[in-house]
Each structure stands twice: as structure tokens, then as C-alpha cells.
Amino acid sequence: MERAPVVIAGAGPVGLTLALLLARRRVPSVVLEARPYRDAEGSRAICFQRDVLDVLDRVGCAEEMVAEGVTWTTGRTYYRERELFSVTFPDPGGSHFPPWINISQARVEELLLARVRDEPLVELRSGHAVTGYRQDGDGVEVDAGAAGGVRGTHLVGADGARSAVRRLAGIGFPGRSFDDLFLICDIKADLPFPDERRFHFDPPWNPGRQVLVHPCPDSVWRIDWQVPPAFDAATADIDAMVRRITGERPYEIVWRSLYRFHERVASCFRRGRVFLAGDAAHLYAPFGARGLNSGIQDAENLAWKLALGGEGLLDSYALERRAAALENLRITGNTMAFLVPQDEERWERRRSALARALTDPAARAEIDSGKLAEPYWYTDSPLTTFGGSVPAEPGAVRPPLPGVICPDGPVTVAGRATRLRRLFGSGFTVLTARADRVEEARTACAGGPPVTVYGLSGIDAAGVVTRALRARDDSVHLVRPDGHLAAVLPAFSGTALRRALDRAAGNPR
């Protein structure tokens, strides 16, 4: 019998990614988009992190994104006219993608839409706003205005900050909105800057505030200014502001927008058959690129759980991704406390830290211009077989323990060269250190969720993956469909492997 679709509200990058990931697992979906047509203006979200590119690679977009985007590996932070420090993002292990690329959200949506149009398991309905829903034990009936409704197994609200699904579900969206204003401009200009992130605290041309500069494709530069509360873009001398960066070089403003930033997380991510993802579930200040990157990870986390089903597994989406959202909120909240202090004591703390950082390297640790996005580690998840503590602070190196994303590296499977992370996505993956354990592992996993077993000694001739995993003589690694390690067994045991698999599939014995 044909499977009923998942109904997705919102055809932004999170909703489209979710639909394509579901299709990869042979689950149909109907995507309801309230807008009758796309708004392709402006860069909006631009920074895509390496592990998120792996997700987008599974839906066929990442290679084009990297080819068109601007790759950067260095972020520089300045105070007034002096550089305080720089951060360079190394390539850990055998990663295929660069640590960061910049490309506009609008272009990514175009690439995703092209994949959707070629995917028979995804039906996109534009001009269909969700106006109501009813759920029962078998599914959910979603009203889409005058255009009618659609029946599905579940409803996912990926419909943005003003989510109709969140409102209809009666889910709260606590948090705060900042009064501070930020002007964002995309300018097209040939500037003599390297491809790197540049953050300026208190430059002489924006005293007491900050400016962030990012390179984008086609000689476009994204500039974010913090501006005074009374700033009026209609009367402001924006040309003079831009000239502080471009000098006398010609430029063209291709998009601009004035923003106030929000820090909010939904009070729950699941209500029965209804789920929230992306901006419908969480909003962060953009310093650190944690918004869309986190939203794409929401989509991947939810896709494989909807495909496999089971209440324990579906409950784990809300547990894992809300924990990730609260961690992102904590980190971006600390950033905003430093960028826009809300009282004189915090202002003085900021001024002191910046002044001391000019001569005292130790003071530079107090400077927060945005801790850049990284995946959340599910070490405390009920799906994870505990394997040891993982450092919690942003930017810390995580060992390959359960809950952490599995490292990447070159492998050869059936005579074809590929890489480890391209083996993930459809089901669970078991990696045995010894090739002669493969059949035993298959037997242990039989009758459970889909599992593919590989012997590391058979696919990793160069030993890159084996070293990255810290695999031992008879160890076993269990990998979830989203690439996170679910269990690391120091020695093979069919019973222990099956117990870990059941736990990772939401069915602990």
C-alpha cells in the first residue's frame, strides 16, 4: 500500500531539505508554501558550515554550492584600527568540504527547488497557506485555505519565525527581541580584501558599535552595521558608510535591510503529530551563523526518524533538537551581551576587555564576536550508548565518542572510491574493526531497522578512517543515519551491538 505523505509547511531551505531527505528514504511529502512565488532578494543567511554541507550533499546540492560559493578558513577580529586576533579553521582528518563557504540563501533555495522539481516523491504547492489542522490516531488533516486540504501522517512547521503551525498548535515562543538596530547591505564591488570574515569593534567610522564584513560570490560583499536606535535608512548617508569600507572604488548596493534580532526557542518541538523545525522552532542573533545551519540539522534529525517511525524515536527529535536550540541560545545570548551591553556595568566590562586585549593575549578570550556554528553533540540523548564525557565549550575538539558526528575520510567500497560520510543516510551503519566480524554483526542486527555493515580493514586501506575513529583491534562503531555515532564498543559483542542498535532506534530493551 502506498505510504501517506508527510505534510511540510514552508518551502524555505529547511522545509525543502526535509522533503528531499524524506524522499531519499522513500517517504513522500507535500510541501505547502504560503507565498505564491519566491522572494529571491538579498543574501539573508550566507554562511554554511562543513557538516551542514554533508547534509546538503545527501540531497545533491553541496558540490554546486562549493563551486559557486566563497570558501574561507580565517576570521579576523579588530578593535578600532588594530587586529586583535585571527582564528583559522583547520581541516580535521579527511573532510571533503571546506570549513565554511559563503553563498546566499536565495541561491541555495534555487538549487533545492531544482532537486524538488525532479523528485516525484515531493509535491510542492505554492500559494497554499496552512490555516488549520486536525489530528487523530492515524494522521493529520491539514487545511490550506481556499485551495483545500491534504491528509498526511505528520505535519512539520518549517514556516519561519511567524509560523502558522506553531500558532495553531498553541506552542509558546518565549525569549526576547533586541531593540538594537542593524543595517545589512549587499554591495557589489571589487575590493582588495582576502576571502575571510572580518569583525570590527568600535571602528573610528562606527564608534561604540561594530561592523561585520563577509565575502560572497560574484564580487558581492555582505556588510552588517550596528546603527543607532533612531537610524532611518531613508535619510541616512549610506553612501558615506559604504565609502568607509570601499574607499573611492565604484560599488553598487544590490540589497539592503534593517533588522532587529531575536533570541527565542519554542516551548516544545513536538505536539502529537506536529513538529517544528528551523526558524519556526528557534531564532538566534546571526553572529555565529547558528540559525540556518541549525535548521538544516533539524531537518536531517527529523527526516530519518519520520522514516523509521516509533514514538520513542519521534520523541527524541524534540529532546535532541530542543537541547541543541537551547545551547545555541546560550551561546548567541552571550555574544549579544557582549555586542550590545544592556547596562553601564556591562559596557564598562566590554570597553575594558577590548582595551586590555590590545596588549594582553589572555584578555582576548573575553572578546565575543560570535562563536561560529558547530553541530550539537547528542551525548546525553536516550538514543546514545554512553561512551564518555565530551568537552562542552564551543570550538573544543571532540573525540570520536558516542553522540559526536562520525569523522570523514576516503574509503573504497566494491572497488569504488568514495568517502565515509557518503555511506550514511539511508539507515544505520556498523563499522567493525575486523572484516571477519561483518557477518556476525549482520546476524546481530537482523530483524531490526535497516543496517549496513562494513569491515574497516576492508574499506580503509590507507587507515585514515581507522585512525580518525581511534578504532582498536576488535572495536565496533554504530553510526546513526544522520552521521552521529550512536555507540562505540571496545570489543565485538553481538548482544551489546543489538542492544545499542535498539536503543539508537528508540526501542531500548
Coordinates of C-alpha atoms in Angstrom, one line a residue:
M1 CA 0.0 0.0 0.0
E2 CA 1.3 3.5 -0.9
R3 CA 2.6 5.4 2.1
A4 CA 0.8 8.6 3.1
P5 CA 2.9 11.8 2.8
V6 CA 4.4 13.9 5.5
V7 CA 2.9 17.4 5.2
I8 CA 5.5 20.2 5.4
A9 CA 4.6 23.9 5.9
G10 CA 7.2 26.1 4.3
A11 CA 9.3 25.9 1.2
G12 CA 12.4 27.6 2.6
P13 CA 15.7 25.7 2.8
V14 CA 14.7 23.8 5.9
G15 CA 11.4 22.6 4.5
L16 CA 12.9 21.7 1.1
T17 CA 15.8 19.9 2.7
L18 CA 13.5 17.9 4.9
A19 CA 11.3 16.9 1.8
L20 CA 14.4 15.7 -0.1
L21 CA 15.8 13.8 2.8
L22 CA 12.5 12.1 3.2
A23 CA 12.4 11.2 -0.5
R24 CA 15.8 9.7 -0.2
R25 CA 14.3 7.3 2.4
R26 CA 11.3 6.7 0.0
V27 CA 8.9 8.8 2.1
P28 CA 6.6 11.1 0.1
S29 CA 5.8 14.6 1.2
V30 CA 3.6 17.5 0.3
V31 CA 5.2 21.0 0.8
L32 CA 2.7 23.8 1.4
E33 CA 4.1 27.3 0.8
A34 CA 2.0 30.3 1.7
R35 CA 3.7 32.6 -0.8
P36 CA 2.5 32.3 -4.5
Y37 CA 6.1 33.0 -5.6
R38 CA 9.6 33.1 -4.3
D39 CA 11.2 36.2 -2.8
A40 CA 14.8 35.8 -4.1
E41 CA 16.1 39.2 -2.9
G42 CA 19.1 39.6 -0.7
S43 CA 21.7 37.3 0.7
R44 CA 20.0 36.6 4.1
A45 CA 21.7 33.6 5.6
I46 CA 25.1 33.2 3.9
C47 CA 27.4 31.0 6.0
F48 CA 27.3 27.2 5.6
Q49 CA 29.4 25.0 7.9
R50 CA 31.2 21.9 6.8
D51 CA 29.0 19.3 8.5
V52 CA 25.9 21.0 7.1
L53 CA 27.4 20.7 3.6
D54 CA 27.5 17.0 4.2
V55 CA 23.7 17.1 4.8
L56 CA 23.1 19.1 1.6
D57 CA 25.4 16.7 -0.2
R58 CA 22.9 13.9 0.6
V59 CA 20.3 15.9 -1.4
G60 CA 22.6 16.7 -4.2
C61 CA 23.3 20.4 -3.7
A62 CA 26.7 20.7 -1.9
E63 CA 29.1 20.3 -4.8
E64 CA 27.4 23.2 -6.7
M65 CA 27.3 25.3 -3.6
V66 CA 31.0 24.9 -3.0
A67 CA 31.8 25.5 -6.7
E68 CA 29.8 28.8 -6.7
G69 CA 30.4 29.9 -3.1
V70 CA 33.3 31.7 -1.5
T71 CA 35.5 29.4 0.7
W72 CA 37.0 30.9 3.8
T73 CA 39.1 29.5 6.6
T74 CA 40.1 32.6 8.6
G75 CA 38.1 35.0 10.8
R76 CA 39.8 38.2 12.0
T77 CA 38.7 40.5 14.8
Y78 CA 39.7 44.2 15.1
Y79 CA 39.4 46.8 17.8
R80 CA 39.3 50.3 16.4
E81 CA 42.0 50.1 13.7
R82 CA 44.1 47.2 15.1
E83 CA 43.8 43.5 14.7
L84 CA 43.3 41.7 18.0
F85 CA 43.5 38.1 16.8
S86 CA 42.5 35.7 14.0
V87 CA 41.1 32.2 14.0
T88 CA 41.8 29.7 11.4
F89 CA 39.7 26.6 11.0
P90 CA 41.8 23.6 10.2
D91 CA 40.7 20.6 8.1
P92 CA 40.1 17.8 10.7
G93 CA 41.0 14.4 9.3
G94 CA 39.8 13.5 5.8
S95 CA 37.0 16.0 5.5
H96 CA 35.8 16.6 1.9
F97 CA 34.3 20.0 2.3
P98 CA 35.9 23.3 3.4
P99 CA 35.2 24.5 7.0
W100 CA 33.0 27.4 5.7
I101 CA 31.5 28.7 2.4
N102 CA 29.5 31.8 1.8
I103 CA 26.6 31.7 -0.6
S104 CA 23.3 33.4 -0.5
Q105 CA 20.3 31.6 1.0
A106 CA 18.3 32.6 -2.2
R107 CA 20.8 30.6 -4.4
V108 CA 20.6 27.6 -2.1
E109 CA 16.8 27.7 -2.3
E110 CA 17.1 27.7 -6.1
L111 CA 19.3 24.6 -6.0
L112 CA 17.0 22.8 -3.6
L113 CA 13.9 23.7 -5.7
A114 CA 15.6 22.3 -8.8
R115 CA 16.0 19.0 -7.0
V116 CA 12.4 19.1 -5.7
R117 CA 11.1 19.5 -9.3
D118 CA 13.0 16.4 -10.3
E119 CA 11.8 14.4 -7.3
P120 CA 8.5 12.5 -7.9
L121 CA 8.1 11.9 -4.1
V122 CA 7.9 15.6 -3.4
E123 CA 4.8 17.7 -4.3
L124 CA 5.2 21.4 -3.9
R125 CA 2.1 23.6 -3.7
S126 CA 2.8 27.3 -3.8
G127 CA 0.1 29.8 -2.6
H128 CA -1.2 27.3 0.0
A129 CA -1.2 28.8 3.4
V130 CA -1.8 26.5 6.4
T131 CA -5.0 27.7 8.1
G132 CA -5.8 24.8 10.4
Y133 CA -5.3 21.1 11.1
R134 CA -6.9 18.2 12.9
Q135 CA -5.0 15.1 14.1
D136 CA -6.2 11.7 15.1
G137 CA -4.6 8.3 15.7
D138 CA -4.0 7.7 12.0
G139 CA -2.7 11.0 10.8
V140 CA -3.3 14.7 10.4
E141 CA -5.7 16.6 8.1
V142 CA -4.2 20.0 7.2
D143 CA -6.3 22.9 5.9
A144 CA -4.6 25.0 3.3
G145 CA -7.1 27.9 2.8
A146 CA -9.4 28.1 -0.2
A147 CA -7.1 25.7 -2.1
G148 CA -8.4 22.8 0.1
G149 CA -6.5 20.4 2.4
V150 CA -4.2 17.5 2.5
R151 CA -4.0 14.3 4.6
G152 CA -0.7 13.1 5.9
T153 CA 1.0 11.1 8.6
H154 CA 2.5 14.2 10.3
L155 CA 2.7 17.9 9.9
V156 CA 6.0 19.8 10.1
G157 CA 6.1 23.5 10.7
A158 CA 9.1 24.8 8.8
D159 CA 7.3 28.0 8.0
G160 CA 9.6 30.6 9.6
A161 CA 9.6 33.0 12.6
R162 CA 5.9 33.8 12.3
S163 CA 5.0 30.1 12.0
A164 CA 1.3 29.5 11.4
V165 CA 1.8 25.9 12.5
R166 CA 3.3 26.9 15.8
R167 CA 0.5 29.3 16.4
L168 CA -2.2 26.8 15.5
A169 CA -0.5 24.2 17.8
G170 CA -0.6 26.6 20.7
I171 CA 3.1 26.3 21.2
G172 CA 4.8 29.2 23.1
F173 CA 7.8 31.1 21.7
P174 CA 9.5 32.6 24.8
G175 CA 12.6 34.7 24.6
R176 CA 13.4 38.3 23.8
S177 CA 13.8 40.8 21.0
F178 CA 16.6 43.3 20.9
D179 CA 15.9 47.0 20.4
D180 CA 19.3 47.5 18.8
L181 CA 19.2 48.1 15.1
F182 CA 21.5 46.5 12.4
L183 CA 21.7 47.6 8.8
I184 CA 22.6 44.9 6.3
C185 CA 23.8 45.8 2.8
D186 CA 24.9 43.6 0.0
I187 CA 27.3 45.6 -2.2
K188 CA 28.9 44.7 -5.5
A189 CA 32.5 46.0 -5.7
D190 CA 36.0 44.8 -6.5
L191 CA 37.7 45.2 -3.1
P192 CA 41.3 44.2 -2.3
F193 CA 40.3 42.1 0.7
P194 CA 41.1 38.4 1.1
D195 CA 38.2 35.9 1.4
E196 CA 37.8 35.9 5.2
R197 CA 35.4 37.0 7.9
R198 CA 36.2 40.5 9.3
F199 CA 34.7 41.7 12.5
H200 CA 35.3 45.3 13.6
F201 CA 34.7 46.5 17.2
D202 CA 34.4 50.3 17.6
P203 CA 36.0 51.3 14.3
P204 CA 36.5 55.1 14.0
W205 CA 33.8 55.2 11.4
N206 CA 31.2 53.4 13.7
P207 CA 32.3 54.3 17.2
G208 CA 30.9 52.3 20.1
R209 CA 29.4 49.8 17.7
Q210 CA 30.5 47.1 15.3
V211 CA 30.7 46.2 11.7
L212 CA 30.9 42.7 10.1
V213 CA 32.2 42.1 6.6
H214 CA 31.8 38.8 4.7
P215 CA 32.8 38.0 1.1
C216 CA 30.1 36.5 -1.2
P217 CA 30.1 35.2 -4.8
D218 CA 30.3 37.4 -7.8
S219 CA 32.2 40.2 -6.1
V220 CA 29.4 40.9 -3.6
W221 CA 30.2 41.8 0.0
R222 CA 27.8 41.5 2.9
I223 CA 28.2 44.3 5.4
D224 CA 26.4 44.4 8.8
W225 CA 26.5 47.6 10.7
Q226 CA 25.1 48.2 14.2
V227 CA 23.4 51.5 13.9
P228 CA 21.8 54.0 16.4
P229 CA 18.3 53.4 17.7
A230 CA 16.9 56.4 15.8
F231 CA 18.6 55.3 12.5
D232 CA 16.4 56.0 9.4
A233 CA 17.7 54.3 6.2
A234 CA 15.6 56.7 4.1
T235 CA 17.5 59.8 5.4
A236 CA 20.9 58.3 6.4
D237 CA 24.0 58.9 4.3
I238 CA 24.5 55.2 3.5
D239 CA 27.0 56.1 0.7
A240 CA 29.3 57.6 3.3
M241 CA 29.0 54.5 5.4
V242 CA 29.9 52.2 2.5
R243 CA 32.7 54.5 1.4
R244 CA 34.4 53.9 4.8
I245 CA 34.9 50.3 3.5
T246 CA 35.2 50.7 -0.3
G247 CA 37.1 53.9 -0.4
E248 CA 36.8 55.5 -3.9
R249 CA 36.2 52.2 -5.7
P250 CA 32.9 52.1 -7.5
Y251 CA 30.2 50.0 -5.9
E252 CA 26.5 49.1 -6.3
I253 CA 24.0 48.3 -3.5
V254 CA 22.2 45.2 -4.6
W255 CA 20.1 44.7 -1.4
R256 CA 19.7 46.3 2.0
S257 CA 17.6 45.7 5.0
L258 CA 17.2 47.0 8.6
Y259 CA 16.9 44.3 11.3
R260 CA 16.2 43.8 15.0
F261 CA 17.4 40.5 16.2
H262 CA 15.5 37.9 18.3
E263 CA 16.5 35.2 20.7
R264 CA 13.7 32.7 21.1
V265 CA 13.1 28.9 21.4
A266 CA 9.8 27.2 21.2
S267 CA 8.5 25.8 24.4
C268 CA 8.2 22.4 22.7
F269 CA 9.2 21.0 19.3
R270 CA 6.5 18.3 19.1
R271 CA 2.8 18.2 19.9
G272 CA 1.3 14.9 18.9
R273 CA 1.8 14.5 15.1
V274 CA 3.0 18.1 14.7
F275 CA 6.7 19.1 14.7
L276 CA 8.6 22.4 14.5
A277 CA 11.9 23.0 12.7
G278 CA 14.1 25.9 11.7
D279 CA 13.0 29.4 12.4
A280 CA 9.6 28.2 13.5
A281 CA 11.4 26.5 16.4
H282 CA 14.2 28.8 17.2
L283 CA 15.6 32.3 16.4
Y284 CA 19.1 33.5 17.2
A285 CA 21.1 36.6 16.5
P286 CA 23.1 35.8 13.4
F287 CA 26.6 36.3 14.8
G288 CA 28.0 32.8 14.7
A289 CA 25.8 31.6 11.8
R290 CA 23.8 29.3 14.0
G291 CA 20.3 29.9 12.5
L292 CA 20.1 28.2 9.1
N293 CA 22.9 25.7 9.9
S294 CA 20.9 24.6 12.9
G295 CA 17.7 24.4 10.9
I296 CA 19.2 22.1 8.3
Q297 CA 20.4 19.9 11.1
D298 CA 16.8 19.9 12.4
A299 CA 15.6 18.6 9.0
E300 CA 18.1 15.8 9.0
N301 CA 17.4 14.7 12.5
L302 CA 13.7 14.6 11.9
A303 CA 13.8 13.0 8.4
W304 CA 15.2 9.7 9.4
K305 CA 13.0 9.5 12.5
L306 CA 9.9 10.1 10.5
A307 CA 11.0 7.5 8.0
L308 CA 11.6 4.8 10.7
G309 CA 8.7 5.9 13.0
G310 CA 8.0 4.8 16.5
E311 CA 7.0 7.1 19.4
G312 CA 10.3 6.8 21.2
L313 CA 12.3 7.8 18.1
L314 CA 9.9 10.7 17.3
D315 CA 10.1 11.9 20.9
S316 CA 13.9 12.0 20.7
Y317 CA 13.6 14.7 17.9
A318 CA 12.2 17.1 20.4
L319 CA 14.6 16.1 23.1
E320 CA 17.7 16.3 20.9
R321 CA 17.0 19.4 18.8
R322 CA 15.5 21.5 21.6
A323 CA 18.6 20.8 23.6
A324 CA 20.6 21.9 20.6
A325 CA 18.5 25.0 20.3
L326 CA 18.9 26.0 24.0
E327 CA 22.7 25.5 23.7
N328 CA 22.7 27.8 20.6
L329 CA 20.6 30.3 22.5
R330 CA 23.0 30.3 25.4
I331 CA 26.0 30.9 23.1
T332 CA 24.4 33.6 21.0
G333 CA 22.9 35.2 24.1
N334 CA 26.5 35.6 25.5
T335 CA 27.5 37.1 22.2
M336 CA 24.7 39.6 22.2
A337 CA 25.5 40.5 25.8
F338 CA 29.0 41.5 24.7
L339 CA 28.0 43.1 21.4
V340 CA 25.1 45.2 22.8
P341 CA 25.5 45.6 26.5
Q342 CA 22.3 46.4 28.3
D343 CA 23.7 48.4 31.2
E344 CA 26.7 50.6 32.1
E345 CA 28.4 47.8 34.1
R346 CA 28.4 45.5 31.0
W347 CA 29.5 48.4 28.8
E348 CA 32.5 49.0 31.1
R349 CA 33.3 45.3 31.1
R350 CA 33.3 45.4 27.3
R351 CA 35.5 48.5 27.0
S352 CA 37.9 47.1 29.5
A353 CA 38.2 43.8 27.7
L354 CA 38.8 45.4 24.3
A355 CA 41.4 47.8 25.6
R356 CA 43.3 45.1 27.5
A357 CA 43.2 42.7 24.5
L358 CA 45.4 45.1 22.6
T359 CA 48.4 44.2 24.7
D360 CA 47.3 41.2 26.8
P361 CA 46.7 37.9 24.8
A362 CA 44.9 36.4 27.8
A363 CA 42.2 39.1 27.6
R364 CA 41.3 38.1 24.1
A365 CA 39.4 35.1 25.4
E366 CA 36.9 37.6 26.8
I367 CA 36.1 39.0 23.3
D368 CA 33.0 37.6 21.8
S369 CA 32.2 38.4 18.2
G370 CA 30.2 35.2 17.7
K371 CA 31.2 31.6 18.4
L372 CA 30.8 30.1 15.0
A373 CA 28.3 27.3 14.4
E374 CA 29.1 23.6 15.0
P375 CA 26.9 20.5 15.3
Y376 CA 25.4 19.7 18.7
W377 CA 26.7 16.6 20.3
Y378 CA 24.0 14.1 21.5
T379 CA 26.0 12.7 24.3
D380 CA 23.0 12.8 26.7
S381 CA 20.4 11.5 24.2
P382 CA 18.4 8.5 25.2
L383 CA 19.5 7.1 21.8
T384 CA 23.1 7.2 22.7
T385 CA 25.0 4.4 24.4
F386 CA 27.2 6.4 26.8
G387 CA 30.9 6.2 26.0
G388 CA 32.5 9.0 28.0
S389 CA 32.3 12.8 28.5
V390 CA 32.9 15.2 25.6
P391 CA 34.1 18.8 26.1
A392 CA 31.2 21.2 26.1
E393 CA 32.7 24.6 25.4
P394 CA 32.2 26.0 21.9
G395 CA 35.1 25.2 19.5
A396 CA 36.6 22.4 21.6
V397 CA 37.9 19.4 19.8
R398 CA 35.5 16.5 20.3
P399 CA 36.9 12.9 20.4
P400 CA 35.0 10.3 18.3
L401 CA 32.8 9.3 21.2
P402 CA 29.0 8.4 21.1
G403 CA 26.9 11.5 20.4
V404 CA 29.6 13.1 18.2
I405 CA 29.4 13.3 14.4
C406 CA 31.5 10.5 12.8
P407 CA 34.7 11.7 11.2
D408 CA 35.1 11.5 7.5
G409 CA 37.8 10.0 5.3
P410 CA 38.4 8.2 2.0
V411 CA 37.2 4.6 1.7
T412 CA 36.8 2.1 -1.2
V413 CA 33.6 0.1 -1.4
A414 CA 33.0 -2.6 -4.0
G415 CA 36.0 -1.2 -5.9
R416 CA 34.7 2.3 -6.0
A417 CA 36.5 5.2 -4.3
T418 CA 34.2 7.3 -2.1
R419 CA 34.2 8.7 1.4
L420 CA 32.8 7.5 4.7
R421 CA 30.1 10.1 5.2
R422 CA 28.6 9.3 1.8
L423 CA 27.8 5.8 3.1
F424 CA 25.4 7.3 5.7
G425 CA 21.8 8.5 5.4
S426 CA 19.6 5.6 4.4
G427 CA 19.8 3.5 7.6
F428 CA 22.2 2.7 10.4
T429 CA 25.9 1.8 9.6
V430 CA 28.1 -0.6 11.6
L431 CA 31.8 -0.3 11.2
T432 CA 33.7 -3.3 12.6
A433 CA 37.5 -3.1 13.0
R434 CA 37.9 -6.6 11.7
A435 CA 36.5 -7.7 8.3
D436 CA 35.7 -11.2 9.7
R437 CA 33.2 -9.7 12.1
V438 CA 30.9 -8.4 9.3
E439 CA 28.6 -11.5 9.1
E440 CA 28.4 -11.7 12.9
A441 CA 27.4 -8.1 13.0
R442 CA 24.7 -8.6 10.3
T443 CA 23.3 -11.5 12.2
A444 CA 23.2 -9.5 15.5
C445 CA 21.3 -6.7 13.7
A446 CA 18.9 -8.9 11.7
G447 CA 15.2 -8.1 12.2
G448 CA 15.8 -4.5 13.4
P449 CA 15.9 -1.2 11.4
P450 CA 17.9 -1.1 8.2
V451 CA 21.6 -1.6 8.8
T452 CA 24.7 -1.8 6.5
V453 CA 27.8 -3.4 7.9
Y454 CA 31.4 -2.7 6.7
G455 CA 34.7 -4.0 7.9
L456 CA 37.1 -1.2 8.3
S457 CA 40.1 -3.3 7.3
G458 CA 38.2 -4.0 4.0
I459 CA 37.3 -0.4 3.0
D460 CA 40.0 1.7 4.7
A461 CA 43.3 0.5 3.2
A462 CA 45.1 3.8 4.0
G463 CA 43.9 3.7 7.6
V464 CA 42.7 7.3 7.6
V465 CA 39.2 6.5 8.9
T466 CA 40.5 3.9 11.3
R467 CA 42.8 6.4 12.9
A468 CA 40.2 9.2 13.0
L469 CA 37.8 6.8 14.7
R470 CA 40.5 5.6 17.1
A471 CA 39.4 2.1 16.2
R472 CA 41.0 -0.8 18.0
D473 CA 41.7 -4.4 17.2
D474 CA 38.1 -5.6 17.7
S475 CA 36.1 -2.4 18.2
V476 CA 32.7 -1.7 16.7
H477 CA 31.2 1.7 15.8
L478 CA 27.5 2.2 15.3
V479 CA 26.5 5.2 13.2
R480 CA 23.1 6.8 13.0
P481 CA 21.5 7.7 9.7
D482 CA 22.4 11.4 10.4
G483 CA 26.1 10.5 10.8
H484 CA 26.3 10.8 14.6
L485 CA 28.0 8.0 16.5
A486 CA 25.4 6.1 18.5
A487 CA 27.7 3.6 20.2
V488 CA 31.4 2.7 20.3
L489 CA 32.1 -0.8 21.6
P490 CA 35.7 -1.5 22.6
A491 CA 35.3 -5.2 21.6
F492 CA 32.8 -7.1 19.5
S493 CA 29.7 -8.5 21.2
G494 CA 26.6 -9.3 19.2
T495 CA 24.4 -8.8 22.2
A496 CA 25.9 -5.4 23.0
L497 CA 25.7 -4.3 19.4
R498 CA 22.0 -5.3 19.2
R499 CA 21.3 -3.6 22.5
A500 CA 22.9 -0.4 21.2
L501 CA 21.0 -0.6 17.9
D502 CA 17.7 -1.0 19.6
R503 CA 18.5 2.0 21.8
A504 CA 19.5 4.1 18.8
A505 CA 16.3 3.2 17.1
G506 CA 14.2 4.3 20.0
N507 CA 13.4 0.8 21.2
P508 CA 15.5 0.1 24.3
R509 CA 15.1 -3.3 25.7

